[in-house]
Each structure stands twice: as structure tokens, then as C-alpha cells.
Amino acid sequence: MTLALGCIADDYTGASDLANTLTRAGLRTVQTIGVPADDLALPEVDAVVVSLKSRSIEAGLAVSRSRAAEAWLSGRGASHVLFKICSTFDSTDAGNIGPVMDALRADCGEAIVLVTPAFPETGRTVYQGNLFVGAVPLNESPLKDHPLNPMHDSNLVRVLARQSRTQIGLVDLATVTRGADDVRARLAELADKGIGAAIIDAVFDRDLETIGLVAAEHRLSVGASGIGLGLARALVSTGKVRSRTAGGEASAGVGGAAACLAGSCSQATLQQIANAERVMPVLHLDPEQIVSGPGEAQRALAWAQPRLADGPVLIASSATPEAVAAVQARHGRDAAGHAIEQAMADIAAGLVQAGVRRLIVAGGETSGAVVDRLRIPGFLVGVEIAPGVPVLRAVGAGAGDMLLALKSGNFGGAEFFSDALALMR
Ligand code: ADP
């Protein structure tokens, strides 16, 4: 198998967003959790997105993990690698975008790298090298107060130059608007001057398509899901990939029992649980009991097992903001959160052992804990249940064929659990 597109994402949710975007654009896409083992058996796919957690770690570590991901993707024949960053360019002067880009550029032997975090459909645009978040420049947006990566400069040519060993150029919107040939000529001009990377302006989706066409002729690019969309459309329009119905095959039924787990305490999830009560048995866990020992997870499994044959069940730790605050005050926020996540992971493992093959998890951190515990190395991305929440088909999981839906707290409509079950057969 030869991959048309390899991607390295610097965080898990960014990776999911990119994998979903590529799928909707017609690419069969697998998202992996970390750099996969060499012997991971992949289905026939067009793109692989390797999810790392490298956005805010020490730069040297981000470089070594990203290089390992690049080596894995190149080993699978990826002719282009996209280093996926946040659409708000989250980074500091120490990295990690510049150092990772420099290392991947050296490994790929690329003369000049195209860089743009633009994603117009989410309000991220780049003009004259300046990143806008909605109507305001990056340094006037809420990102100026980000706890890990405060962004005080909207000019990405300057931002990236402070992080990178190479000089940074600009391909402006006027050039992009004139088309792919003008972009190619401008990149050649910059490369001749020894400039190793260029920020490219993009304000509309059509700009991303022009950028995607040119980027696909290079070995490496850097950007958010927007450039991923441009690359996917270019791969389809040039016939390098045969477009498929978004995620169809990935969502094919697996049978087996179904269960839902909710660890998110968001308003949306609380409403979704309330609505699920009308159509399935729901067990509300006692957070105090969870924090004090493994008994509560065992009680949940004993409750679920006899019910699984009759239809889906839902187990929730979710509680109102007042109840959450009380638990946090007694045990500390992190300790309580961690204990509850681990209990949900224990319950997930027990449910799979009891025959569950369709599992829906509400909560970002909760999903992470569950996927880690089930040791699922990757997912083939299927149809969307709600915007940004696709059905996922486990790849290389010990339990065999399995469908999952993993949603962050605020995602999905009021009937999310029923909506997910309707698409997960
Ligand atoms: P979201 O996507 O809504 O942020 P997460 O799963 O990422 O959901 O985060 C929810 C956090 O709250 C997790 O750490 C979870 O363990 C914790 N949690 C869940 N239920 C409770 C509860 N009843 N009391 C306190 N913390 C809870």
C-alpha cells in the first residue's frame, strides 16, 4: 500500500479534526494514536494521521517524536507529509513548530516548505502573513492570554523566524489569487535566495485549493485542517486519489452489544443523558464512591452485564456544576478527574470483555483514558454523527472489529446517544 498523504498532528483533537476533514473530502483515512508499531496492519487507505501530544512539550522531544512519525509514514510510501499544527499557530519562541519543521524538512530533503494555519470555515485567515481569528488579529484575540502558548504577534513570518533556523518568506494573497503557476514561481524565487519556508496567505477556500495543488508537488507542508482540505481536494482533482463517499465502508456494521459512557459534565452532555433516559437504562455513578476505590466500577459492570442482551445501556459519572465543584473541593480537581477517568476506563474494558463492540464515549479526557485502556492503535474514520464527531472503526484492536464514537463535551445534538447508535450497527 502506498499512502497518498501522511500527516503528523501535534495534538489528539487536532488530529481527529484533520482526519474528519480528509474523510469528508473523499479520502479513506486512518488516525493512529501515537506512532504505530511497524507491523500495524492497515486497511487500504489514502491518508494516515499520526496523533502526537507534542504541541507544548520540550522542543527536542517534539522533534524526535515527529521524526519517528515521519519515518513511519515514509516507510508506508507517503509522498507528501503534512505537519498539522493548531489553526491559531499555538507555539512559543522556543518552538515547537519551527524546530519540528526544520527537522522534517532536513529528513525529507525539501528545499522550501509551505506554511499556513488558515482555515476560513472556522474563521482563521491569513493576510500579508498576519493571522486573523475571526475579525481580529491573533495578538488581539483570546489567544493572547493562552496559559501555555500566549500569542503576542500576529505576523507569522516573524513568529516562525524566531523559532526556525531557516529564513522565512511570504507568498501573498495577490500571488495566490493569480493561481498555482504564480505560486510556484514565487516559491522558486524564494528558494533561490536560500529561504527554506514560506507563510502563504489564504482567505477563502479556493485559496486553499490553489495552495493544495502546489503543496502536493512538494514533500512537506505545515498547517491546520485548512491546508489538509486543500491537499485532499488536489489529490482528488489530479486523480491521485479516487474520491469515496465520506466514511461509508468504515461505518459498516459489526454487531455485538452497545454501551455508552459519559464522563463529560458539560451542559450539552447533561441534556443528552437526560434524553437518553427515555430510551435506554441509565446508571448514575456515585463520584464519591469512585474516588474511594474500585467498588463503584465493579458495581457498574454488575449492573450492565445482565442488561446488555436487551439493548444499549448508558453509564454516567456526569453531574451538575455544583456537584462537581463539591467533589473537587474534597479531593482536588486533578485527583478527582483522574480517578473518575480511570474508573470509566475500567468500566470500558469490562464492557468489551462482556461483548460490547459498539461503544460511545462522551468527554475528551474520558475518551482518551478509554482508548488508552483498550489499547486501540488507530481508527478508520466513518460517517459523521454530528459535526466533528464521526463513527470510528478500530484498527488493530485486540477485541477485533469494533465501532466507537468519541465526543468532546459540547459536541452533538440533544439526541446524540440515539443518533450515534442509529449509525453504529
Ligand atoms: P469534556 O469534553 O466535557 O471536557 P472530559 O472528559 O474532557 O469532558 O472532562 C471531564 C472531567 O471531569 C474528567 O476528568 C472527568 O473524570 C471529570 N468528572 C466526571 N464526572 C465528574 C464528577 N461527577 N465530579 C467531578 N469530576 C468529574
Short mmCIF file of C-alpha atoms and ligand atoms in Angstrom, two decimals:
data_model
loop_
_atom_site.label_atom_id
_atom_site.label_comp_id
_atom_site.label_asym_id
_atom_site.label_seq_id
_atom_site.Cartn_x
_atom_site.Cartn_y
_atom_site.Cartn_z
CA MET A 1 0.00 0.00 0.00
CA THR A 2 1.25 3.50 -0.84
CA LEU A 3 -0.12 6.42 1.11
CA ALA A 4 -1.09 9.50 -0.90
CA LEU A 5 -0.87 11.65 2.22
CA GLY A 6 0.84 11.25 5.59
CA CYS A 7 0.05 13.65 8.44
CA ILE A 8 1.67 14.26 11.82
CA ALA A 9 -0.62 16.10 14.23
CA ASP A 10 0.74 17.84 17.31
CA ASP A 11 -2.34 17.00 19.40
CA TYR A 12 -5.12 14.44 19.53
CA THR A 13 -8.18 16.64 18.93
CA GLY A 14 -6.39 18.43 16.07
CA ALA A 15 -5.65 15.03 14.57
CA SER A 16 -9.30 13.99 14.81
CA ASP A 17 -10.42 17.23 13.20
CA LEU A 18 -7.96 16.74 10.33
CA ALA A 19 -8.87 13.05 9.85
CA ASN A 20 -12.55 14.01 9.72
CA THR A 21 -11.86 16.82 7.23
CA LEU A 22 -9.88 14.48 4.95
CA THR A 23 -12.65 11.86 5.13
CA ARG A 24 -15.33 14.39 4.21
CA ALA A 25 -13.17 15.43 1.24
CA GLY A 26 -13.26 11.82 -0.03
CA LEU A 27 -10.01 10.28 1.34
CA ARG A 28 -10.10 6.96 3.19
CA THR A 29 -8.33 8.00 6.37
CA VAL A 30 -6.90 6.27 9.43
CA GLN A 31 -5.99 8.20 12.57
CA THR A 32 -3.42 6.48 14.78
CA ILE A 33 -2.79 7.08 18.47
CA GLY A 34 0.93 7.82 18.62
CA VAL A 35 3.47 6.36 16.18
CA PRO A 36 2.16 2.90 15.28
CA ALA A 37 4.13 -0.33 15.53
CA ASP A 38 5.90 -1.28 12.31
CA ASP A 39 3.66 -4.30 11.88
CA LEU A 40 0.29 -2.50 12.26
CA ALA A 41 -1.94 -3.99 9.56
CA LEU A 42 -3.76 -1.14 7.85
CA PRO A 43 -6.77 -1.46 5.58
CA GLU A 44 -6.44 0.06 2.09
CA VAL A 45 -6.29 3.81 2.85
CA ASP A 46 -5.33 7.10 1.18
CA ALA A 47 -4.19 9.00 4.27
CA VAL A 48 -2.88 8.33 7.77
CA VAL A 49 -2.92 10.96 10.52
CA VAL A 50 -0.48 10.13 13.33
CA SER A 51 -1.68 11.81 16.55
CA LEU A 52 1.09 13.01 18.86
CA LYS A 53 0.93 15.08 22.03
CA SER A 54 3.81 17.35 21.06
CA ARG A 55 2.35 20.86 20.98
CA SER A 56 3.55 22.01 24.39
CA ILE A 57 6.31 19.54 25.34
CA GLU A 58 10.06 20.23 25.29
CA ALA A 59 11.15 21.03 21.69
CA GLY A 60 13.76 18.24 21.47
CA LEU A 61 11.17 15.64 22.40
CA ALA A 62 8.66 17.07 19.91
CA VAL A 63 11.34 16.82 17.22
CA SER A 64 12.28 13.20 17.97
CA ARG A 65 8.63 12.03 18.11
CA SER A 66 7.75 13.88 14.90
CA ARG A 67 10.77 12.41 13.11
CA ALA A 68 9.73 8.92 14.20
CA ALA A 69 6.24 9.59 12.80
CA GLU A 70 7.73 10.87 9.54
CA ALA A 71 9.93 7.78 9.22
CA TRP A 72 6.86 5.54 9.73
CA LEU A 73 4.82 7.45 7.14
CA SER A 74 7.68 7.49 4.61
CA GLY A 75 8.07 3.75 5.21
CA ARG A 76 4.45 3.39 4.07
CA GLY A 77 5.25 5.30 0.90
CA ALA A 78 3.71 8.68 1.82
CA SER A 79 4.70 11.03 -0.99
CA HIS A 80 3.67 14.14 0.97
CA VAL A 81 3.76 14.79 4.71
CA LEU A 82 1.63 17.48 6.37
CA PHE A 83 2.77 18.58 9.82
CA LYS A 84 -0.60 19.52 11.37
CA ILE A 85 -0.49 22.39 13.85
CA CYS A 86 -3.19 24.41 15.56
CA SER A 87 -5.07 26.93 13.40
CA THR A 88 -4.08 29.59 15.93
CA PHE A 89 -0.38 28.68 15.49
CA ASP A 90 -0.03 27.77 19.20
CA SER A 91 3.71 27.84 19.94
CA THR A 92 6.41 29.84 21.73
CA ASP A 93 9.74 31.31 20.61
CA ALA A 94 11.31 28.01 21.72
CA GLY A 95 9.02 26.01 19.43
CA ASN A 96 7.59 23.64 18.65
CA ILE A 97 6.53 24.48 15.12
CA GLY A 98 9.90 25.82 13.88
CA PRO A 99 12.17 23.08 15.30
CA VAL A 100 9.87 20.28 14.09
CA MET A 101 9.55 21.88 10.64
CA ASP A 102 13.35 22.27 10.36
CA ALA A 103 13.94 18.61 11.30
CA LEU A 104 11.26 17.23 8.96
CA ARG A 105 12.50 19.46 6.15
CA ALA A 106 16.01 18.07 6.58
CA ASP A 107 14.70 14.48 6.68
CA CYS A 108 12.51 14.97 3.60
CA GLY A 109 15.23 16.85 1.67
CA GLU A 110 12.74 19.63 0.87
CA ALA A 111 14.04 22.99 -0.44
CA ILE A 112 11.08 25.11 0.64
CA VAL A 113 8.14 24.32 2.92
CA LEU A 114 4.67 25.85 2.53
CA VAL A 115 3.17 27.02 5.81
CA THR A 116 -0.36 28.26 6.53
CA PRO A 117 -2.69 27.76 9.51
CA ALA A 118 -5.59 29.31 7.54
CA PHE A 119 -8.97 27.54 7.82
CA PRO A 120 -11.57 30.04 6.58
CA GLU A 121 -14.62 27.93 7.56
CA THR A 122 -13.57 28.32 11.22
CA GLY A 123 -12.65 31.99 10.85
CA ARG A 124 -8.86 31.56 10.63
CA THR A 125 -7.49 33.60 7.72
CA VAL A 126 -4.00 34.79 6.82
CA TYR A 127 -3.36 38.08 5.02
CA GLN A 128 0.09 39.61 4.40
CA GLY A 129 1.39 36.91 6.73
CA ASN A 130 -0.86 38.07 9.59
CA LEU A 131 -3.17 35.51 11.18
CA PHE A 132 -6.71 36.66 11.94
CA VAL A 133 -9.02 34.88 14.39
CA GLY A 134 -12.45 35.95 13.21
CA ALA A 135 -12.34 39.73 12.79
CA VAL A 136 -9.26 40.43 14.93
CA PRO A 137 -5.52 39.80 14.55
CA LEU A 138 -4.14 36.87 16.57
CA ASN A 139 -2.47 39.14 19.14
CA GLU A 140 -5.81 40.82 19.94
CA SER A 141 -7.73 37.51 20.16
CA PRO A 142 -8.24 35.49 23.36
CA LEU A 143 -5.07 33.57 22.34
CA LYS A 144 -3.03 36.49 23.71
CA ASP A 145 -3.86 35.12 27.19
CA HIS A 146 -3.43 31.39 26.45
CA PRO A 147 -1.96 29.73 29.58
CA LEU A 148 0.67 27.65 27.72
CA ASN A 149 1.29 29.50 24.45
CA PRO A 150 0.29 33.18 24.69
CA MET A 151 0.35 34.64 21.17
CA HIS A 152 1.56 38.26 21.18
CA ASP A 153 2.45 38.68 17.49
CA SER A 154 0.05 38.12 14.58
CA ASN A 155 2.82 38.28 11.95
CA LEU A 156 3.63 34.64 11.30
CA VAL A 157 6.70 35.41 9.18
CA ARG A 158 8.24 36.95 12.32
CA VAL A 159 6.80 34.31 14.69
CA LEU A 160 8.19 31.41 12.67
CA ALA A 161 11.53 33.15 12.04
CA ARG A 162 12.08 33.30 15.81
CA GLN A 163 11.60 29.52 16.07
CA SER A 164 13.36 28.28 12.94
CA ARG A 165 16.95 28.05 11.74
CA THR A 166 15.91 28.90 8.17
CA GLN A 167 14.80 32.27 6.79
CA ILE A 168 11.04 32.66 6.31
CA GLY A 169 9.42 34.24 3.23
CA LEU A 170 5.87 35.27 2.28
CA VAL A 171 3.61 34.28 -0.61
CA ASP A 172 0.95 36.98 -0.54
CA LEU A 173 -2.74 36.80 -1.37
CA ALA A 174 -2.30 38.60 -4.70
CA THR A 175 0.05 35.83 -5.85
CA VAL A 176 -2.26 33.07 -4.57
CA THR A 177 -5.21 34.72 -6.35
CA ARG A 178 -3.30 34.69 -9.67
CA GLY A 179 -3.09 30.89 -9.43
CA ALA A 180 -0.83 27.88 -8.96
CA ASP A 181 1.75 28.87 -11.59
CA ASP A 182 2.40 32.22 -9.90
CA VAL A 183 2.70 30.49 -6.51
CA ARG A 184 5.20 28.00 -7.99
CA ALA A 185 7.24 30.87 -9.48
CA ARG A 186 7.25 32.79 -6.19
CA LEU A 187 8.37 29.70 -4.24
CA ALA A 188 11.18 29.09 -6.74
CA GLU A 189 12.28 32.71 -6.35
CA LEU A 190 12.32 32.40 -2.54
CA ALA A 191 14.12 29.04 -2.64
CA ASP A 192 16.80 30.53 -4.94
CA LYS A 193 17.52 33.07 -2.20
CA GLY A 194 18.03 30.21 0.27
CA ILE A 195 14.72 30.81 2.06
CA GLY A 196 13.56 27.47 3.49
CA ALA A 197 9.91 28.12 4.35
CA ALA A 198 7.12 30.49 3.32
CA ILE A 199 3.95 31.63 5.04
CA ILE A 200 1.17 31.57 2.42
CA ASP A 201 -1.86 33.85 2.66
CA ALA A 202 -5.32 32.28 2.39
CA VAL A 203 -8.67 33.97 2.96
CA PHE A 204 -11.11 31.76 1.01
CA ASP A 205 -11.46 28.00 0.45
CA ARG A 206 -10.42 28.49 -3.17
CA ASP A 207 -7.06 29.84 -1.92
CA LEU A 208 -6.57 26.56 -0.04
CA GLU A 209 -7.26 24.65 -3.26
CA THR A 210 -4.54 26.59 -5.10
CA ILE A 211 -2.17 26.04 -2.17
CA GLY A 212 -3.08 22.34 -2.02
CA LEU A 213 -2.25 21.86 -5.69
CA VAL A 214 1.23 23.34 -5.25
CA ALA A 215 1.85 21.76 -1.84
CA ALA A 216 1.08 18.27 -3.23
CA GLU A 217 4.09 18.71 -5.57
CA HIS A 218 6.37 19.16 -2.54
CA ARG A 219 7.42 16.65 0.13
CA LEU A 220 6.36 18.63 3.21
CA SER A 221 3.89 21.28 4.29
CA VAL A 222 2.87 22.78 7.64
CA GLY A 223 -0.62 23.95 8.55
CA ALA A 224 -4.04 23.25 10.04
CA SER A 225 -7.03 21.32 8.69
CA GLY A 226 -7.50 24.02 6.02
CA ILE A 227 -4.36 23.06 4.10
CA GLY A 228 -5.37 19.43 4.70
CA LEU A 229 -8.62 20.19 2.87
CA GLY A 230 -6.66 21.86 0.04
CA LEU A 231 -4.32 18.86 -0.24
CA ALA A 232 -7.24 16.38 -0.23
CA ARG A 233 -9.06 18.28 -2.97
CA ALA A 234 -5.84 18.47 -5.01
CA LEU A 235 -5.23 14.71 -4.66
CA VAL A 236 -8.77 14.02 -5.86
CA SER A 237 -8.79 16.61 -8.69
CA THR A 238 -5.45 15.39 -10.07
CA GLY A 239 -6.64 11.76 -9.99
CA LYS A 240 -4.02 10.63 -7.44
CA VAL A 241 -6.87 9.51 -5.17
CA ARG A 242 -10.25 8.17 -6.23
CA SER A 243 -12.79 10.00 -4.06
CA ARG A 244 -15.14 7.84 -1.95
CA THR A 245 -18.40 8.51 -0.19
CA ALA A 246 -17.30 10.05 3.10
CA GLY A 247 -16.58 7.25 5.54
CA GLY A 248 -19.11 4.75 4.12
CA GLU A 249 -17.19 1.47 4.42
CA ALA A 250 -15.65 2.44 7.75
CA SER A 251 -19.10 2.53 9.32
CA ALA A 252 -20.21 -0.96 8.16
CA GLY A 253 -21.93 -2.86 10.98
CA VAL A 254 -20.08 -5.05 13.49
CA GLY A 255 -22.98 -6.41 15.59
CA GLY A 256 -22.29 -7.13 19.26
CA ALA A 257 -23.66 -5.31 22.28
CA ALA A 258 -23.73 -1.49 22.58
CA ALA A 259 -22.97 0.77 25.53
CA CYS A 260 -22.50 4.47 26.25
CA LEU A 261 -20.18 6.07 28.83
CA ALA A 262 -20.40 9.71 29.88
CA GLY A 263 -17.65 11.43 31.86
CA SER A 264 -18.26 14.90 30.48
CA CYS A 265 -20.14 17.29 32.76
CA SER A 266 -20.86 19.85 30.04
CA GLN A 267 -24.33 21.33 29.66
CA ALA A 268 -24.77 19.58 26.30
CA THR A 269 -23.83 16.16 27.70
CA LEU A 270 -26.13 16.55 30.73
CA GLN A 271 -29.01 17.23 28.32
CA GLN A 272 -28.03 14.28 26.12
CA ILE A 273 -28.04 11.97 29.17
CA ALA A 274 -31.46 13.26 30.25
CA ASN A 275 -32.84 12.48 26.79
CA ALA A 276 -31.20 9.04 26.71
CA GLU A 277 -33.07 8.12 29.93
CA ARG A 278 -36.23 7.88 27.81
CA VAL A 279 -34.82 5.18 25.52
CA MET A 280 -32.27 3.12 27.49
CA PRO A 281 -31.39 2.12 31.06
CA VAL A 282 -29.05 4.70 32.64
CA LEU A 283 -26.81 4.18 35.68
CA HIS A 284 -25.60 7.30 37.51
CA LEU A 285 -22.32 6.57 39.27
CA ASP A 286 -21.52 7.98 42.68
CA PRO A 287 -18.36 10.10 42.26
CA GLU A 288 -17.55 9.87 45.99
CA GLN A 289 -17.54 6.08 45.76
CA ILE A 290 -15.37 6.17 42.62
CA VAL A 291 -12.71 8.29 44.28
CA SER A 292 -12.63 5.98 47.30
CA GLY A 293 -11.97 2.67 45.49
CA PRO A 294 -12.66 0.17 42.67
CA GLY A 295 -16.03 -0.97 44.07
CA GLU A 296 -18.08 1.51 42.04
CA ALA A 297 -16.68 0.32 38.68
CA GLN A 298 -17.47 -3.28 39.68
CA ARG A 299 -21.00 -2.28 40.69
CA ALA A 300 -21.47 -0.61 37.29
CA LEU A 301 -20.34 -3.74 35.43
CA ALA A 302 -22.57 -5.98 37.52
CA TRP A 303 -25.48 -3.63 36.68
CA ALA A 304 -24.68 -3.56 32.95
CA GLN A 305 -23.93 -7.20 32.19
CA PRO A 306 -27.45 -8.70 32.51
CA ARG A 307 -28.93 -5.77 30.55
CA LEU A 308 -26.61 -5.83 27.50
CA ALA A 309 -28.53 -8.58 25.71
CA ASP A 310 -31.68 -6.41 25.75
CA GLY A 311 -30.16 -3.31 24.15
CA PRO A 312 -27.80 -0.40 24.81
CA VAL A 313 -27.10 0.95 28.30
CA LEU A 314 -25.61 4.24 29.49
CA ILE A 315 -23.28 4.67 32.48
CA ALA A 316 -22.57 8.25 33.56
CA SER A 317 -20.37 9.93 36.15
CA SER A 318 -21.59 13.30 34.88
CA ALA A 319 -23.01 15.69 37.45
CA THR A 320 -24.19 19.28 37.74
CA PRO A 321 -21.58 22.03 38.15
CA GLU A 322 -22.42 22.34 41.90
CA ALA A 323 -21.96 18.60 42.49
CA VAL A 324 -18.69 18.58 40.50
CA ALA A 325 -17.40 21.56 42.50
CA ALA A 326 -18.18 19.75 45.76
CA VAL A 327 -16.25 16.61 44.70
CA GLN A 328 -13.34 18.75 43.51
CA ALA A 329 -13.26 20.73 46.76
CA ARG A 330 -12.99 17.50 48.76
CA HIS A 331 -10.44 15.62 46.63
CA GLY A 332 -8.74 18.23 44.40
CA ARG A 333 -9.73 18.79 40.77
CA ASP A 334 -6.98 16.74 39.14
CA ALA A 335 -7.14 13.82 41.58
CA ALA A 336 -10.93 13.56 41.26
CA GLY A 337 -10.82 13.90 37.46
CA HIS A 338 -8.08 11.28 37.13
CA ALA A 339 -9.79 8.78 39.43
CA ILE A 340 -13.08 9.11 37.54
CA GLU A 341 -11.35 8.81 34.14
CA GLN A 342 -9.59 5.63 35.27
CA ALA A 343 -12.87 4.19 36.60
CA MET A 344 -14.52 4.88 33.24
CA ALA A 345 -11.59 3.14 31.53
CA ASP A 346 -12.02 0.12 33.87
CA ILE A 347 -15.71 0.02 33.03
CA ALA A 348 -14.99 0.25 29.29
CA ALA A 349 -12.53 -2.67 29.50
CA GLY A 350 -15.09 -4.73 31.45
CA LEU A 351 -17.84 -3.92 28.94
CA VAL A 352 -15.68 -5.01 26.00
CA GLN A 353 -14.86 -8.22 27.85
CA ALA A 354 -18.62 -8.73 28.26
CA GLY A 355 -19.13 -8.49 24.48
CA VAL A 356 -19.63 -4.77 23.80
CA ARG A 357 -18.44 -3.95 20.27
CA ARG A 358 -20.17 -0.59 19.85
CA LEU A 359 -19.03 1.98 22.39
CA ILE A 360 -19.94 5.66 22.65
CA VAL A 361 -17.92 7.89 24.99
CA ALA A 362 -18.78 11.48 25.95
CA GLY A 363 -15.89 13.62 27.21
CA GLY A 364 -12.50 14.42 25.68
CA GLU A 365 -10.29 13.31 28.58
CA THR A 366 -12.63 10.42 29.31
CA SER A 367 -12.30 9.23 25.69
CA GLY A 368 -8.50 9.46 25.91
CA ALA A 369 -8.45 7.29 29.04
CA VAL A 370 -10.79 4.72 27.45
CA VAL A 371 -8.84 4.46 24.18
CA ASP A 372 -5.56 4.07 26.10
CA ARG A 373 -7.01 1.31 28.27
CA LEU A 374 -8.49 -0.58 25.31
CA ARG A 375 -5.08 -0.31 23.60
CA ILE A 376 -6.60 0.74 20.30
CA PRO A 377 -3.74 1.76 17.98
CA GLY A 378 -5.90 3.59 15.43
CA PHE A 379 -9.25 4.28 13.80
CA LEU A 380 -10.64 4.29 10.30
CA VAL A 381 -12.87 7.37 10.12
CA GLY A 382 -16.52 6.83 9.20
CA VAL A 383 -19.64 8.92 8.64
CA GLU A 384 -20.37 11.94 10.82
CA ILE A 385 -22.90 11.52 13.63
CA ALA A 386 -22.80 15.26 14.37
CA PRO A 387 -20.45 17.96 13.03
CA GLY A 388 -16.91 16.95 14.07
CA VAL A 389 -17.95 13.58 15.58
CA PRO A 390 -17.55 10.65 13.18
CA VAL A 391 -18.16 6.95 13.70
CA LEU A 392 -14.73 5.34 14.21
CA ARG A 393 -13.79 1.77 13.29
CA ALA A 394 -10.98 0.40 15.45
CA VAL A 395 -7.89 -0.71 13.52
CA GLY A 396 -5.57 -3.31 15.07
CA ALA A 397 -7.57 -3.61 18.32
CA GLY A 398 -7.22 -6.79 20.40
CA ALA A 399 -11.04 -7.12 20.59
CA GLY A 400 -11.30 -7.27 16.78
CA ASP A 401 -13.90 -5.32 14.81
CA MET A 402 -15.36 -2.55 16.91
CA LEU A 403 -17.12 0.80 16.34
CA LEU A 404 -16.60 3.79 18.61
CA ALA A 405 -17.83 7.35 18.85
CA LEU A 406 -15.70 9.75 20.92
CA LYS A 407 -17.06 13.22 21.53
CA SER A 408 -15.87 16.26 23.43
CA GLY A 409 -18.37 17.58 25.94
CA ASN A 410 -20.11 20.26 23.94
CA PHE A 411 -20.46 18.36 20.67
CA GLY A 412 -23.59 16.74 19.30
CA GLY A 413 -27.32 17.44 19.41
CA ALA A 414 -29.76 16.70 22.24
CA GLU A 415 -30.34 13.11 20.97
CA PHE A 416 -26.63 12.39 20.48
CA PHE A 417 -26.61 8.91 22.02
CA SER A 418 -29.57 7.71 19.92
CA ASP A 419 -28.17 9.43 16.82
CA ALA A 420 -24.85 7.60 17.31
CA LEU A 421 -26.50 4.22 17.92
CA ALA A 422 -28.58 4.61 14.77
CA LEU A 423 -25.38 4.82 12.69
CA MET A 424 -23.44 2.16 14.64
CA ARG A 425 -24.95 -1.22 13.77
P1 ADP B 1 -15.26 17.47 28.34
O1 ADP B 1 -15.00 17.02 26.95
O2 ADP B 1 -16.68 17.89 28.59
O3 ADP B 1 -14.25 18.47 28.85
P2 ADP B 1 -13.73 15.49 29.75
O4 ADP B 1 -13.91 14.02 29.82
O5 ADP B 1 -12.58 16.01 28.91
O6 ADP B 1 -15.09 16.14 29.27
O7 ADP B 1 -13.52 16.11 31.18
C1 ADP B 1 -14.41 15.88 32.25
C2 ADP B 1 -13.58 15.69 33.53
O8 ADP B 1 -14.46 15.71 34.63
C3 ADP B 1 -12.87 14.35 33.54
O9 ADP B 1 -11.62 14.49 34.14
C4 ADP B 1 -13.81 13.51 34.40
O10 ADP B 1 -13.14 12.43 35.02
C5 ADP B 1 -14.27 14.54 35.42
N1 ADP B 1 -15.55 14.18 36.04
C6 ADP B 1 -16.53 13.42 35.52
N2 ADP B 1 -17.57 13.33 36.36
C7 ADP B 1 -17.25 14.07 37.45
C8 ADP B 1 -17.91 14.36 38.68
N3 ADP B 1 -19.14 13.89 38.94
N4 ADP B 1 -17.27 15.13 39.58
C9 ADP B 1 -16.04 15.63 39.32
N5 ADP B 1 -15.37 15.39 38.16
C10 ADP B 1 -15.96 14.62 37.24
#
